[in-house]
């Protein structure tokens, strides 16, 4: 067997496949319930993960792996206090908005957008702003264990350059909106620029694309019909904010008599390639429709709470079989890109809102943060779980810290107690991006200085 | 002026008093709303805090403070990227339960208690268990910026010894419950042991006490009447779980025709010395009653969500003028003692549940985590804000990190973006407990080894 690097870990949590055939003995635990009983709750103890040519070549007991080190001369990394798991997938971001983190808080969505975000974007939205904000966000994502993010913003070429430089995997939205911005005059130009960008990057091993119409209230029927045709022809997904607030749904009903989701279905957009972000407002028929169409949900609980938009009924959607991924949304409305923390919030909130403490158990939450996210982006053949043949998108979490000891169950400890600062290592397609918390592809000091210089520009009064 | 140590900080956030007369110029920010506009939103830039004999002796511009360093020979500590703020007050804990963190998850309150927690307590509850769990928790609390915690558990003498050794400030509950435990046979013995313990520690500068009847459904009228009399006579507070779940309230109504809060009021317990924990089930009359009686609330949103107990209507309580403090609850039901994260959850949840994004703005959330907590424990004369004459219970948070840059507003950044790992220094009564993340009063390696040895004992099947 060929091997580049072999990671010897205390625990390996593969997440997929959803089979229990590989169940090995786990840390003894009291008679209680635990993630071990869940289809995604497999935990391998004292196993090693073998990387070769950017892929996962094997997962095997560490005793066997040490033989392999000797025979192949592979690099060996000891992770005696760590769990290895698939890198987190952040299913909804606006990474450039890291430059506007905390610029306006404690406001509802429309006032926040109209009075603060849109005016600042009007003044500063340009290639350099998007590149610098995206690179700052990439550093935050890597430090938090995210290995793939799904973005929606203008100047996506700048986000692509940042993700490429940082070594992250990205699903980049090709934005479409009915009004002009510094990036384009309207839907025609947005679509043509987006497709040209996709052509330019086609075949890149870490970059993929989704069409990204902003929201039902900002994109008309004609562009949406073109988007549907393009998505079918090109076989790519569609990423869109839908039913973020009650106001959005009520206004659509008042003006057109039709709820936004019904309109999207009439236009043929709802299918297994459609990723609906937020979805805080859903009646029973709509939940059944989502299930029937195979639509994926990007759940952004902290942004939804902070903007008082509502709470997506995740426990019910999961029970129906709808695939739910987790997104942080942009740093201006969250205010972080902490996918692990977001997943914890999602799990807690699902229990609290459904009134069922067993809703979204820890292993299910971990699935949403990894393989569920990969499915939502159409990338589950390549990433989202630790399986032989998949890309080596892997993170290590050190669980031997005051905050996570004693340890009865690694999955419960990761979801309910660990923080993203316990992520120590990260690899994407076999490339190490972080080693013992040190970033290897970006320079933190430069990023901090650059963030401060953007702050000074943003607070300068407009003239 | 006498001075032991002087902290030169980029920002000082005093939290109290609630006057804006001391407002100084703040970092420029865009025209948006910000915590600066809040009565607790004062931020001093380039100021220094002077400690002397365990108290805050002065807060003054750093230029003046540097003169004082020269004239007094005080120790000088540079905190150029940091905000100084009052240490967090964790208003509801069961610190010994850190040894049961993650032992059983994804279960509702009564199954979790009856099938898992109570059986384990039956086997292991003893002085050594409580001491070791408490000391482990003290390390977590210090690392997370908590300088004072309010506990409720058996063997409080063991928790006291741990807090004393760790250098933390503690408000220790004297537990009362109608059934026997390894600590006592019933209410009579609990009360007499508790009062003896209080006498023993009376006058300790960092330790205070509250009577701690467990809950309405576990303590009868007779012991509650004795507790009321004792609280009046001794001038100490009462700390009790109340209306944690709908089940608790419904069962009381079914069995007695009386809601638990009404019963407590009938028994004369509700007053300004009463701290009601959880309070997820409240009707309008009850909220008005809490305001009229001056009752304090310890809000534990993550535990309430995780156990699907309900959500306390904090935005409405705050609007009525009820004092709300924040508690993490025990690590077995949360699963952390992260008071900063808990406060963030409280702020986000209050917005989401009330439908008002301006509810519980950042400065209000910070107040709940500090001075609001101190008020709830009857300690606001001594702690909870950075004011001359108060105890030097101070923490420093490093905001120059990838996750908190650029920075437009320190308070918003602390509440909505910073994590507890950014707390770098901690002092209680002027004693440094953590220096650049290094704990000075406890040995982390010993604590980790001890936690692992307890894990091994807990998972051993009972015979």
CSV table of C-alpha atoms in Angstrom, one decimal, chain A:
chain,number,residue,atom,x,y,z
A,1,UNK,CA,0.0,0.0,0.0
A,2,UNK,CA,1.2,3.5,-0.8
A,3,UNK,CA,1.1,5.9,2.1
A,4,UNK,CA,2.1,9.6,2.5
A,5,UNK,CA,1.1,10.3,6.1
A,6,UNK,CA,-0.4,8.1,8.8
A,7,UNK,CA,-2.3,9.5,11.7
A,8,UNK,CA,-2.4,7.4,14.9
A,9,UNK,CA,-5.4,8.5,16.9
A,10,UNK,CA,-7.0,7.6,20.2
A,11,UNK,CA,-10.4,7.6,18.5
A,12,UNK,CA,-11.5,7.7,14.9
A,13,UNK,CA,-15.1,8.8,14.3
A,14,UNK,CA,-15.9,8.0,10.6
A,15,UNK,CA,-19.5,9.3,10.6
A,16,UNK,CA,-20.3,7.3,7.5
A,17,UNK,CA,-21.4,5.0,6.1
A,18,UNK,CA,-24.6,4.6,8.1
A,19,UNK,CA,-23.9,1.0,8.8
A,20,UNK,CA,-23.0,-0.6,12.1
A,21,UNK,CA,-21.2,-3.5,10.6
A,22,UNK,CA,-17.8,-2.0,11.5
A,23,UNK,CA,-18.7,-1.6,15.1
A,24,UNK,CA,-15.8,-2.3,17.3
A,25,UNK,CA,-15.6,-2.1,21.1
A,26,UNK,CA,-15.8,1.4,22.5
A,27,UNK,CA,-14.7,2.9,25.8
A,28,UNK,CA,-16.7,1.3,28.5
A,29,UNK,CA,-19.5,3.5,29.7
A,30,UNK,CA,-22.2,3.3,32.3
A,31,UNK,CA,-25.4,1.6,31.3
A,32,UNK,CA,-26.8,4.9,29.9
A,33,UNK,CA,-27.7,5.8,26.4
A,34,UNK,CA,-25.0,7.1,24.2
A,35,UNK,CA,-24.1,8.0,20.6
A,36,UNK,CA,-22.8,4.5,20.2
A,37,UNK,CA,-26.3,3.4,19.7
A,38,UNK,CA,-26.8,5.7,16.7
A,39,UNK,CA,-26.3,4.6,13.1
A,40,UNK,CA,-23.7,7.4,12.8
A,41,UNK,CA,-22.2,6.7,16.2
A,42,UNK,CA,-19.4,4.4,15.3
A,43,UNK,CA,-16.2,5.1,17.2
A,44,UNK,CA,-13.0,3.2,16.5
A,45,UNK,CA,-10.4,3.1,19.3
A,46,UNK,CA,-6.7,3.0,18.8
A,47,UNK,CA,-7.0,3.1,15.0
A,48,UNK,CA,-4.9,5.0,12.4
A,49,UNK,CA,-5.8,6.8,9.2
A,50,UNK,CA,-3.6,6.4,6.2
A,51,UNK,CA,-3.5,9.2,3.6
A,52,UNK,CA,-2.1,8.8,0.1
A,53,UNK,CA,-2.2,11.2,-2.8
A,54,UNK,CA,-4.8,13.3,-1.0
A,55,UNK,CA,-7.2,10.5,-0.4
A,56,UNK,CA,-8.0,8.2,2.6
A,57,UNK,CA,-6.2,5.0,1.7
A,58,UNK,CA,-7.0,3.0,4.8
A,59,UNK,CA,-8.3,3.0,8.3
A,60,UNK,CA,-6.9,0.2,10.4
A,61,UNK,CA,-5.8,-0.7,13.9
A,62,UNK,CA,-2.8,1.2,15.0
A,63,UNK,CA,-0.7,-1.9,15.6
A,64,UNK,CA,-1.1,-2.8,11.9
A,65,UNK,CA,-0.5,0.9,10.9
A,66,UNK,CA,2.9,0.9,12.7
A,67,UNK,CA,4.0,-2.0,10.5
A,68,UNK,CA,2.9,0.1,7.5
A,69,UNK,CA,5.0,3.0,8.7
A,70,UNK,CA,8.0,0.8,8.7
A,71,UNK,CA,7.4,-0.7,5.3
A,72,UNK,CA,6.4,2.5,3.5
A,73,UNK,CA,8.5,5.2,5.3
A,74,UNK,CA,5.3,7.3,5.6
A,75,UNK,CA,5.3,10.3,7.9
A,76,UNK,CA,3.8,9.3,11.2
A,77,UNK,CA,1.8,11.7,13.4
A,78,UNK,CA,0.9,10.7,17.0
A,79,UNK,CA,-2.5,11.9,18.3
A,80,UNK,CA,-2.8,10.1,21.6
A,81,UNK,CA,-5.4,12.4,23.1
A,82,UNK,CA,-7.3,13.1,20.0
A,83,UNK,CA,-10.4,12.2,18.0
A,84,UNK,CA,-10.1,12.2,14.2
A,85,UNK,CA,-13.2,13.1,12.3
A,86,UNK,CA,-14.2,14.4,8.9
A,87,UNK,CA,-13.7,18.1,8.6
A,88,UNK,CA,-16.8,20.2,9.3
A,89,UNK,CA,-18.8,21.4,6.3
A,90,UNK,CA,-20.2,25.0,6.8
A,91,UNK,CA,-23.2,24.9,4.5
A,92,UNK,CA,-24.0,28.6,4.4
A,93,UNK,CA,-21.5,31.5,4.6
A,94,UNK,CA,-20.8,35.0,3.3
A,95,UNK,CA,-17.1,34.8,4.2
A,96,UNK,CA,-16.2,38.3,2.9
A,97,UNK,CA,-18.5,39.7,5.6
A,98,UNK,CA,-15.9,38.9,8.3
A,99,UNK,CA,-14.8,42.4,7.7
A,100,UNK,CA,-18.1,43.6,9.0
A,101,UNK,CA,-18.3,41.4,12.1
A,102,UNK,CA,-19.9,43.4,14.9
A,103,UNK,CA,-20.5,46.5,12.8
A,104,UNK,CA,-24.2,46.6,13.8
A,105,UNK,CA,-25.9,44.4,16.3
A,106,UNK,CA,-29.2,43.9,18.1
A,107,UNK,CA,-31.3,44.8,15.1
A,108,UNK,CA,-33.9,42.9,13.0
A,109,UNK,CA,-33.0,41.6,9.6
A,110,UNK,CA,-34.4,44.4,7.3
A,111,UNK,CA,-33.1,47.3,9.5
A,112,UNK,CA,-29.7,45.6,9.8
A,113,UNK,CA,-29.5,45.2,6.0
A,114,UNK,CA,-31.0,48.5,4.9
A,115,UNK,CA,-29.4,50.8,7.5
A,116,UNK,CA,-26.0,49.2,7.9
A,117,UNK,CA,-24.9,46.3,5.7
A,118,UNK,CA,-26.2,47.5,2.3
A,119,UNK,CA,-24.8,51.1,2.8
A,120,UNK,CA,-21.4,49.7,3.7
A,121,UNK,CA,-21.5,47.3,0.8
A,122,UNK,CA,-22.4,50.2,-1.4
A,123,UNK,CA,-19.2,52.0,-0.4
A,124,UNK,CA,-16.7,49.2,-0.1
A,125,UNK,CA,-17.9,46.2,-2.1
A,126,UNK,CA,-15.0,45.4,-4.5
A,127,UNK,CA,-12.5,42.7,-5.3
A,128,UNK,CA,-10.0,43.7,-2.5
A,129,UNK,CA,-12.7,43.8,0.2
A,130,UNK,CA,-14.0,40.4,-0.8
A,131,UNK,CA,-10.6,38.9,-1.0
A,132,UNK,CA,-9.3,40.2,2.3
A,133,UNK,CA,-12.5,39.4,4.1
A,134,UNK,CA,-12.6,35.9,2.7
A,135,UNK,CA,-9.0,35.2,3.6
A,136,UNK,CA,-9.6,36.4,7.2
A,137,UNK,CA,-12.6,34.1,7.3
A,138,UNK,CA,-10.6,31.1,5.9
A,139,UNK,CA,-8.2,31.5,8.8
A,140,UNK,CA,-11.2,31.4,11.2
A,141,UNK,CA,-12.7,28.4,9.4
A,142,UNK,CA,-9.5,26.4,9.5
A,143,UNK,CA,-8.9,27.2,13.2
A,144,UNK,CA,-12.4,26.0,13.9
A,145,UNK,CA,-12.2,22.7,12.0
A,146,UNK,CA,-14.1,23.6,8.9
A,147,UNK,CA,-12.6,22.1,5.8
A,148,UNK,CA,-15.3,23.0,3.3
A,149,UNK,CA,-17.6,26.0,3.1
A,150,UNK,CA,-20.5,26.9,0.8
A,151,UNK,CA,-20.5,30.7,0.1
A,152,UNK,CA,-22.8,33.2,-1.4
A,153,UNK,CA,-21.5,36.7,-2.1
A,154,UNK,CA,-20.4,39.1,-4.8
A,155,UNK,CA,-17.0,39.0,-6.4
A,156,UNK,CA,-16.8,35.2,-6.0
A,157,UNK,CA,-13.6,35.2,-8.0
A,158,UNK,CA,-12.0,36.9,-5.0
A,159,UNK,CA,-13.4,34.4,-2.6
A,160,UNK,CA,-12.0,31.6,-4.9
A,161,UNK,CA,-8.5,33.1,-4.8
A,162,UNK,CA,-8.6,33.3,-1.0
A,163,UNK,CA,-9.9,29.7,-0.6
A,164,UNK,CA,-7.3,28.5,-3.1
A,165,UNK,CA,-4.5,30.2,-1.2
A,166,UNK,CA,-5.7,29.0,2.2
A,167,UNK,CA,-6.0,25.4,0.9
A,168,UNK,CA,-9.7,25.1,1.9
A,169,UNK,CA,-12.3,23.3,-0.1
A,170,UNK,CA,-15.1,25.7,-1.3
A,171,UNK,CA,-18.5,25.4,-2.9
A,172,UNK,CA,-18.7,28.9,-4.4
A,173,UNK,CA,-22.1,30.5,-5.1
A,174,UNK,CA,-22.6,32.3,-8.4
A,175,UNK,CA,-24.7,35.2,-7.1
A,176,UNK,CA,-27.8,36.4,-8.9
A,177,UNK,CA,-30.0,39.4,-7.7
A,178,UNK,CA,-32.4,41.7,-9.5
A,179,UNK,CA,-30.6,44.9,-8.6
A,180,UNK,CA,-27.2,46.3,-9.7
A,181,UNK,CA,-24.2,46.0,-7.4
A,182,UNK,CA,-20.5,46.9,-8.0
A,183,UNK,CA,-20.2,43.3,-9.4
A,184,UNK,CA,-22.8,43.6,-12.1
A,185,UNK,CA,-25.7,45.4,-13.6
A,186,UNK,CA,-28.4,42.7,-13.1
A,187,UNK,CA,-29.3,39.1,-13.6
A,188,UNK,CA,-27.9,38.8,-17.2
A,189,UNK,CA,-24.5,40.0,-16.2
A,190,UNK,CA,-24.4,38.1,-12.9
A,191,UNK,CA,-25.3,34.8,-14.7
A,192,UNK,CA,-22.8,35.3,-17.5
A,193,UNK,CA,-20.0,36.4,-15.2
A,194,UNK,CA,-20.8,33.4,-12.9
A,195,UNK,CA,-20.7,30.9,-15.7
A,196,UNK,CA,-17.5,32.3,-17.1
A,197,UNK,CA,-15.9,32.0,-13.6
A,198,UNK,CA,-17.0,28.4,-13.4
A,199,UNK,CA,-15.5,27.6,-16.7
A,200,UNK,CA,-12.2,29.3,-15.7
A,201,UNK,CA,-12.0,27.1,-12.5
A,202,UNK,CA,-13.5,24.0,-14.0
A,203,UNK,CA,-11.7,20.8,-12.9
A,204,UNK,CA,-10.1,22.3,-9.8
A,205,UNK,CA,-9.9,19.5,-7.3
A,206,UNK,CA,-11.2,21.6,-4.4
A,207,UNK,CA,-13.5,24.1,-6.0
A,208,UNK,CA,-17.1,23.5,-6.9
A,209,UNK,CA,-20.0,25.8,-7.7
A,210,UNK,CA,-23.7,26.4,-7.1
A,211,UNK,CA,-26.0,28.9,-8.7
A,212,UNK,CA,-26.9,31.3,-5.9
A,213,UNK,CA,-30.1,33.4,-6.4
A,214,UNK,CA,-30.2,35.6,-3.4
A,215,UNK,CA,-33.8,35.2,-2.2
A,216,UNK,CA,-37.4,35.0,-3.4
A,217,UNK,CA,-38.0,38.6,-2.7
A,218,UNK,CA,-34.9,39.8,-4.6
A,219,UNK,CA,-35.0,37.6,-7.7
A,220,UNK,CA,-37.9,37.6,-10.2
A,221,UNK,CA,-39.4,34.7,-12.1
A,222,UNK,CA,-37.5,35.2,-15.3
A,223,UNK,CA,-34.0,34.8,-13.9
A,224,UNK,CA,-35.2,32.0,-11.7
A,225,UNK,CA,-36.4,30.1,-14.7
A,226,UNK,CA,-33.1,30.6,-16.4
A,227,UNK,CA,-31.4,29.3,-13.3
A,228,UNK,CA,-33.5,26.2,-13.3
A,229,UNK,CA,-32.6,25.5,-16.9
A,230,UNK,CA,-28.9,26.1,-16.2
A,231,UNK,CA,-28.9,23.9,-13.1
A,232,UNK,CA,-30.4,21.1,-15.1
A,233,UNK,CA,-28.1,21.5,-18.1
A,234,UNK,CA,-24.9,21.8,-16.0
A,235,UNK,CA,-25.9,19.4,-13.3
A,236,UNK,CA,-25.1,21.9,-10.5
A,237,UNK,CA,-27.0,22.8,-7.4
A,238,UNK,CA,-28.9,25.9,-6.4
A,239,UNK,CA,-28.3,27.7,-3.1
A,240,UNK,CA,-30.8,30.3,-2.0
A,241,UNK,CA,-32.2,32.0,1.1
A,242,UNK,CA,-35.8,30.9,1.5
A,243,UNK,CA,-38.4,31.7,4.2
A,244,UNK,CA,-35.9,33.4,6.4
A,245,UNK,CA,-38.5,35.6,8.2
A,246,UNK,CA,-42.3,35.7,8.7
A,247,UNK,CA,-42.2,39.1,7.1
A,248,UNK,CA,-40.8,37.6,3.8
A,249,UNK,CA,-43.6,35.1,3.7
A,250,UNK,CA,-46.4,37.5,4.6
A,251,UNK,CA,-45.3,40.1,2.1
A,252,UNK,CA,-45.2,37.6,-0.7
A,253,UNK,CA,-48.7,36.4,0.3
A,254,UNK,CA,-49.9,39.9,0.5
A,255,UNK,CA,-48.5,41.0,-2.9
A,256,UNK,CA,-48.9,37.8,-4.9
A,257,UNK,CA,-51.2,35.5,-2.9
A,258,UNK,CA,-48.5,32.9,-3.1
A,259,UNK,CA,-46.0,31.7,-0.5
A,260,UNK,CA,-42.3,31.8,-1.7
A,261,UNK,CA,-41.8,28.1,-1.4
A,262,UNK,CA,-44.9,27.4,-3.5
A,263,UNK,CA,-43.6,29.8,-6.1
A,264,UNK,CA,-40.2,28.1,-6.3
A,265,UNK,CA,-42.0,24.8,-6.7
A,266,UNK,CA,-44.1,26.2,-9.5
A,267,UNK,CA,-40.9,27.3,-11.2
A,268,UNK,CA,-39.5,23.8,-10.9
A,269,UNK,CA,-36.6,24.7,-8.6
A,270,UNK,CA,-37.3,22.3,-5.8
A,271,UNK,CA,-35.5,19.1,-6.2
A,272,UNK,CA,-32.5,17.2,-4.8
A,273,UNK,CA,-30.1,19.8,-6.0
A,274,UNK,CA,-31.8,22.6,-4.2
A,275,UNK,CA,-30.3,23.9,-0.9
A,276,UNK,CA,-32.8,26.1,0.9
A,277,UNK,CA,-31.2,28.3,3.6
A,278,UNK,CA,-32.9,29.3,6.9
A,279,UNK,CA,-36.5,28.0,6.4
A,280,UNK,CA,-37.7,29.3,9.7
A,281,UNK,CA,-41.3,29.5,8.5
A,282,UNK,CA,-42.8,26.2,7.5
A,283,UNK,CA,-46.3,24.7,7.7
A,284,UNK,CA,-47.0,20.9,7.6
A,285,UNK,CA,-47.7,20.9,3.9
A,286,UNK,CA,-44.4,22.6,3.1
A,287,UNK,CA,-42.4,20.2,5.2
A,288,UNK,CA,-44.0,17.3,3.3
A,289,UNK,CA,-43.2,19.1,0.1
A,290,UNK,CA,-39.5,19.5,1.0
A,291,UNK,CA,-39.4,15.8,1.8
A,292,UNK,CA,-41.1,14.8,-1.4
A,293,UNK,CA,-38.8,17.0,-3.6
A,294,UNK,CA,-35.6,15.9,-1.7
A,295,UNK,CA,-34.7,19.5,-0.9
A,296,UNK,CA,-31.8,20.1,1.5
A,297,UNK,CA,-32.0,22.6,4.3
A,298,UNK,CA,-29.1,24.8,5.5
A,299,UNK,CA,-30.0,25.5,9.1
A,300,UNK,CA,-28.4,28.6,10.6
A,301,UNK,CA,-29.8,28.7,14.1
A,302,UNK,CA,-27.7,31.5,15.7
A,303,UNK,CA,-28.2,34.0,12.9
A,304,UNK,CA,-31.9,33.2,12.9
A,305,UNK,CA,-32.1,33.8,16.7
A,306,UNK,CA,-29.9,36.9,16.6
A,307,UNK,CA,-32.0,38.6,13.9
A,308,UNK,CA,-35.2,37.3,15.6
A,309,UNK,CA,-36.1,35.7,12.3
A,310,UNK,CA,-37.5,32.5,13.7
A,311,UNK,CA,-36.5,28.9,14.4
A,312,UNK,CA,-36.5,26.2,11.8
A,313,UNK,CA,-38.3,23.1,12.9
A,314,UNK,CA,-35.3,20.8,12.6
A,315,UNK,CA,-36.5,17.9,14.8
A,316,UNK,CA,-39.6,17.6,12.7
A,317,UNK,CA,-37.7,17.9,9.4
A,318,UNK,CA,-35.2,15.3,10.5
A,319,UNK,CA,-38.0,13.0,11.5
A,320,UNK,CA,-39.6,13.3,8.1
A,321,UNK,CA,-36.3,12.4,6.5
A,322,UNK,CA,-35.3,15.8,5.2
A,323,UNK,CA,-31.5,16.3,5.0
A,324,UNK,CA,-30.4,19.1,7.2
A,325,UNK,CA,-27.0,20.8,7.0
A,326,UNK,CA,-25.5,23.4,9.4
A,327,UNK,CA,-24.4,26.9,8.3
A,328,UNK,CA,-23.1,29.8,10.4
A,329,UNK,CA,-24.2,32.5,8.0
A,330,UNK,CA,-21.9,35.5,7.7
A,331,UNK,CA,-20.0,36.9,10.6
A,332,UNK,CA,-22.0,40.1,10.5
A,333,UNK,CA,-25.1,38.4,11.7
A,334,UNK,CA,-23.8,35.5,13.9
A,335,UNK,CA,-21.1,36.8,14.8
A,336,UNK,CA,-18.7,33.9,14.2
A,337,UNK,CA,-18.0,31.0,11.8
A,338,UNK,CA,-17.9,28.5,14.6
A,339,UNK,CA,-19.5,25.5,13.0
A,340,UNK,CA,-19.0,23.2,16.0
A,341,UNK,CA,-20.7,25.8,18.3
A,342,UNK,CA,-23.5,26.2,15.7
A,343,UNK,CA,-24.0,22.5,15.7
A,344,UNK,CA,-24.3,22.4,19.4
A,345,UNK,CA,-26.8,25.3,19.3
A,346,UNK,CA,-28.7,23.4,16.6
A,347,UNK,CA,-28.9,20.2,18.8
A,348,UNK,CA,-29.9,22.1,21.9
A,349,UNK,CA,-32.4,24.2,20.2
A,350,UNK,CA,-34.0,21.2,18.4
A,351,UNK,CA,-34.6,19.6,21.8
A,352,UNK,CA,-35.9,22.8,23.4
A,353,UNK,CA,-38.2,23.7,20.6
A,354,UNK,CA,-39.6,20.2,20.0
A,355,UNK,CA,-39.9,19.5,23.7
A,356,UNK,CA,-38.1,16.2,23.2
A,357,UNK,CA,-34.7,15.8,24.8
A,358,UNK,CA,-33.9,12.9,22.6
A,359,UNK,CA,-34.4,14.9,19.4
A,360,UNK,CA,-31.2,15.4,17.4
A,361,UNK,CA,-28.9,13.3,19.6
A,362,UNK,CA,-25.1,13.9,19.5
A,363,UNK,CA,-24.3,11.5,16.6
A,364,UNK,CA,-27.1,13.0,14.5
A,365,UNK,CA,-25.8,16.5,15.2
A,366,UNK,CA,-22.3,15.4,14.1
A,367,UNK,CA,-23.8,13.9,10.9
A,368,UNK,CA,-25.4,17.3,10.1
A,369,UNK,CA,-22.1,19.0,10.6
A,370,UNK,CA,-20.3,16.7,8.2
A,371,UNK,CA,-21.9,14.2,5.9
A,372,UNK,CA,-25.3,16.0,5.9
A,373,UNK,CA,-23.5,19.1,4.8
A,374,UNK,CA,-21.6,17.2,2.1
A,375,UNK,CA,-24.9,15.8,0.8
A,376,UNK,CA,-26.4,19.3,0.7
A,377,UNK,CA,-23.6,20.5,-1.5
A,378,UNK,CA,-23.6,17.4,-3.8
A,379,UNK,CA,-20.2,16.5,-2.5
A,380,UNK,CA,-21.0,13.4,-0.5
A,381,UNK,CA,-19.2,11.1,-2.9
A,382,UNK,CA,-16.0,12.9,-2.1
A,383,UNK,CA,-16.2,14.3,1.4
A,384,UNK,CA,-18.2,14.3,4.6
A,385,UNK,CA,-17.0,11.0,6.2
A,386,UNK,CA,-13.8,9.1,6.8
A,387,UNK,CA,-14.0,6.3,4.3
A,388,UNK,CA,-11.5,4.8,2.1
A,389,UNK,CA,-11.4,6.5,-1.3
A,390,UNK,CA,-12.8,9.8,-0.1
A,391,UNK,CA,-10.7,12.9,0.0
A,392,UNK,CA,-8.5,13.2,3.1
A,393,UNK,CA,-10.4,16.2,4.6
A,394,UNK,CA,-9.7,15.4,8.3
A,395,UNK,CA,-9.5,17.2,11.6
A,396,UNK,CA,-8.1,16.2,15.0
A,397,UNK,CA,-9.7,17.4,18.3
A,398,UNK,CA,-7.7,17.2,21.5
A,399,UNK,CA,-10.1,15.9,24.2
A,400,UNK,CA,-7.7,15.7,27.0
A,401,UNK,CA,-8.4,19.1,28.4
A,402,UNK,CA,-10.1,20.4,31.5
A,403,UNK,CA,-13.3,21.2,29.6
A,404,UNK,CA,-13.7,17.6,28.2
A,405,UNK,CA,-12.6,15.4,31.1
A,406,UNK,CA,-13.6,12.9,32.3
A,407,UNK,CA,-14.7,11.4,29.0
A,408,UNK,CA,-17.4,8.8,28.7
A,409,UNK,CA,-18.3,9.2,25.1
A,410,UNK,CA,-16.2,11.0,22.5
A,411,UNK,CA,-19.1,12.1,20.3
A,412,UNK,CA,-21.2,13.5,23.1
A,413,UNK,CA,-18.1,15.3,24.4
A,414,UNK,CA,-17.3,16.8,21.0
A,415,UNK,CA,-20.9,18.0,20.4
A,416,UNK,CA,-21.9,19.1,23.9
A,417,UNK,CA,-18.6,20.1,25.6
A,418,UNK,CA,-15.7,20.7,23.3
A,419,UNK,CA,-15.0,24.1,21.8
A,420,UNK,CA,-13.5,24.8,18.4
A,421,UNK,CA,-10.2,25.8,20.0
A,422,UNK,CA,-9.7,22.1,20.8
A,423,UNK,CA,-9.3,21.4,17.1
A,424,UNK,CA,-5.5,21.0,16.7
A,425,UNK,CA,-4.9,19.7,13.2
A,426,UNK,CA,-6.6,20.1,9.8
A,427,UNK,CA,-6.0,18.5,6.4
A,428,UNK,CA,-7.8,19.1,3.2
A,429,UNK,CA,-7.2,16.7,0.3
A,430,UNK,CA,-4.2,15.5,2.3
A,431,UNK,CA,-2.6,18.9,2.7
A,432,UNK,CA,-2.0,19.9,6.3
A,433,UNK,CA,-3.5,23.4,6.9
A,434,UNK,CA,-3.0,23.5,10.7
A,435,UNK,CA,-0.5,21.7,12.9
A,436,UNK,CA,-1.0,21.9,16.7
A,437,UNK,CA,-3.1,25.1,16.2
A,438,UNK,CA,-0.4,26.8,13.9
A,439,UNK,CA,-1.8,27.8,10.6
A,440,UNK,CA,0.4,26.7,7.7
A,441,UNK,CA,-1.2,28.4,4.6
A,442,UNK,CA,-1.9,31.9,5.9
A,443,UNK,CA,-0.1,34.4,8.0
A,444,UNK,CA,-2.1,35.4,11.1
A,445,UNK,CA,-0.2,38.6,11.9
A,446,UNK,CA,-0.7,39.9,8.4
A,447,UNK,CA,-4.4,39.0,8.5
A,448,UNK,CA,-4.8,40.8,11.9
A,449,UNK,CA,-3.0,43.9,10.6
A,450,UNK,CA,-5.1,43.9,7.4
A,451,UNK,CA,-8.4,43.5,9.4
A,452,UNK,CA,-7.4,46.6,11.5
A,453,UNK,CA,-6.7,48.6,8.4
A,454,UNK,CA,-10.1,47.7,6.9
A,455,UNK,CA,-11.7,48.7,10.2
A,456,UNK,CA,-10.2,52.1,10.0
A,457,UNK,CA,-11.5,52.5,6.4
A,458,UNK,CA,-15.0,51.3,7.3
A,459,UNK,CA,-15.4,53.8,10.2
A,460,UNK,CA,-14.3,56.8,8.2
A,461,UNK,CA,-17.5,58.8,7.6
A,462,UNK,CA,-18.7,58.8,4.0
A,463,UNK,CA,-18.4,62.2,2.3
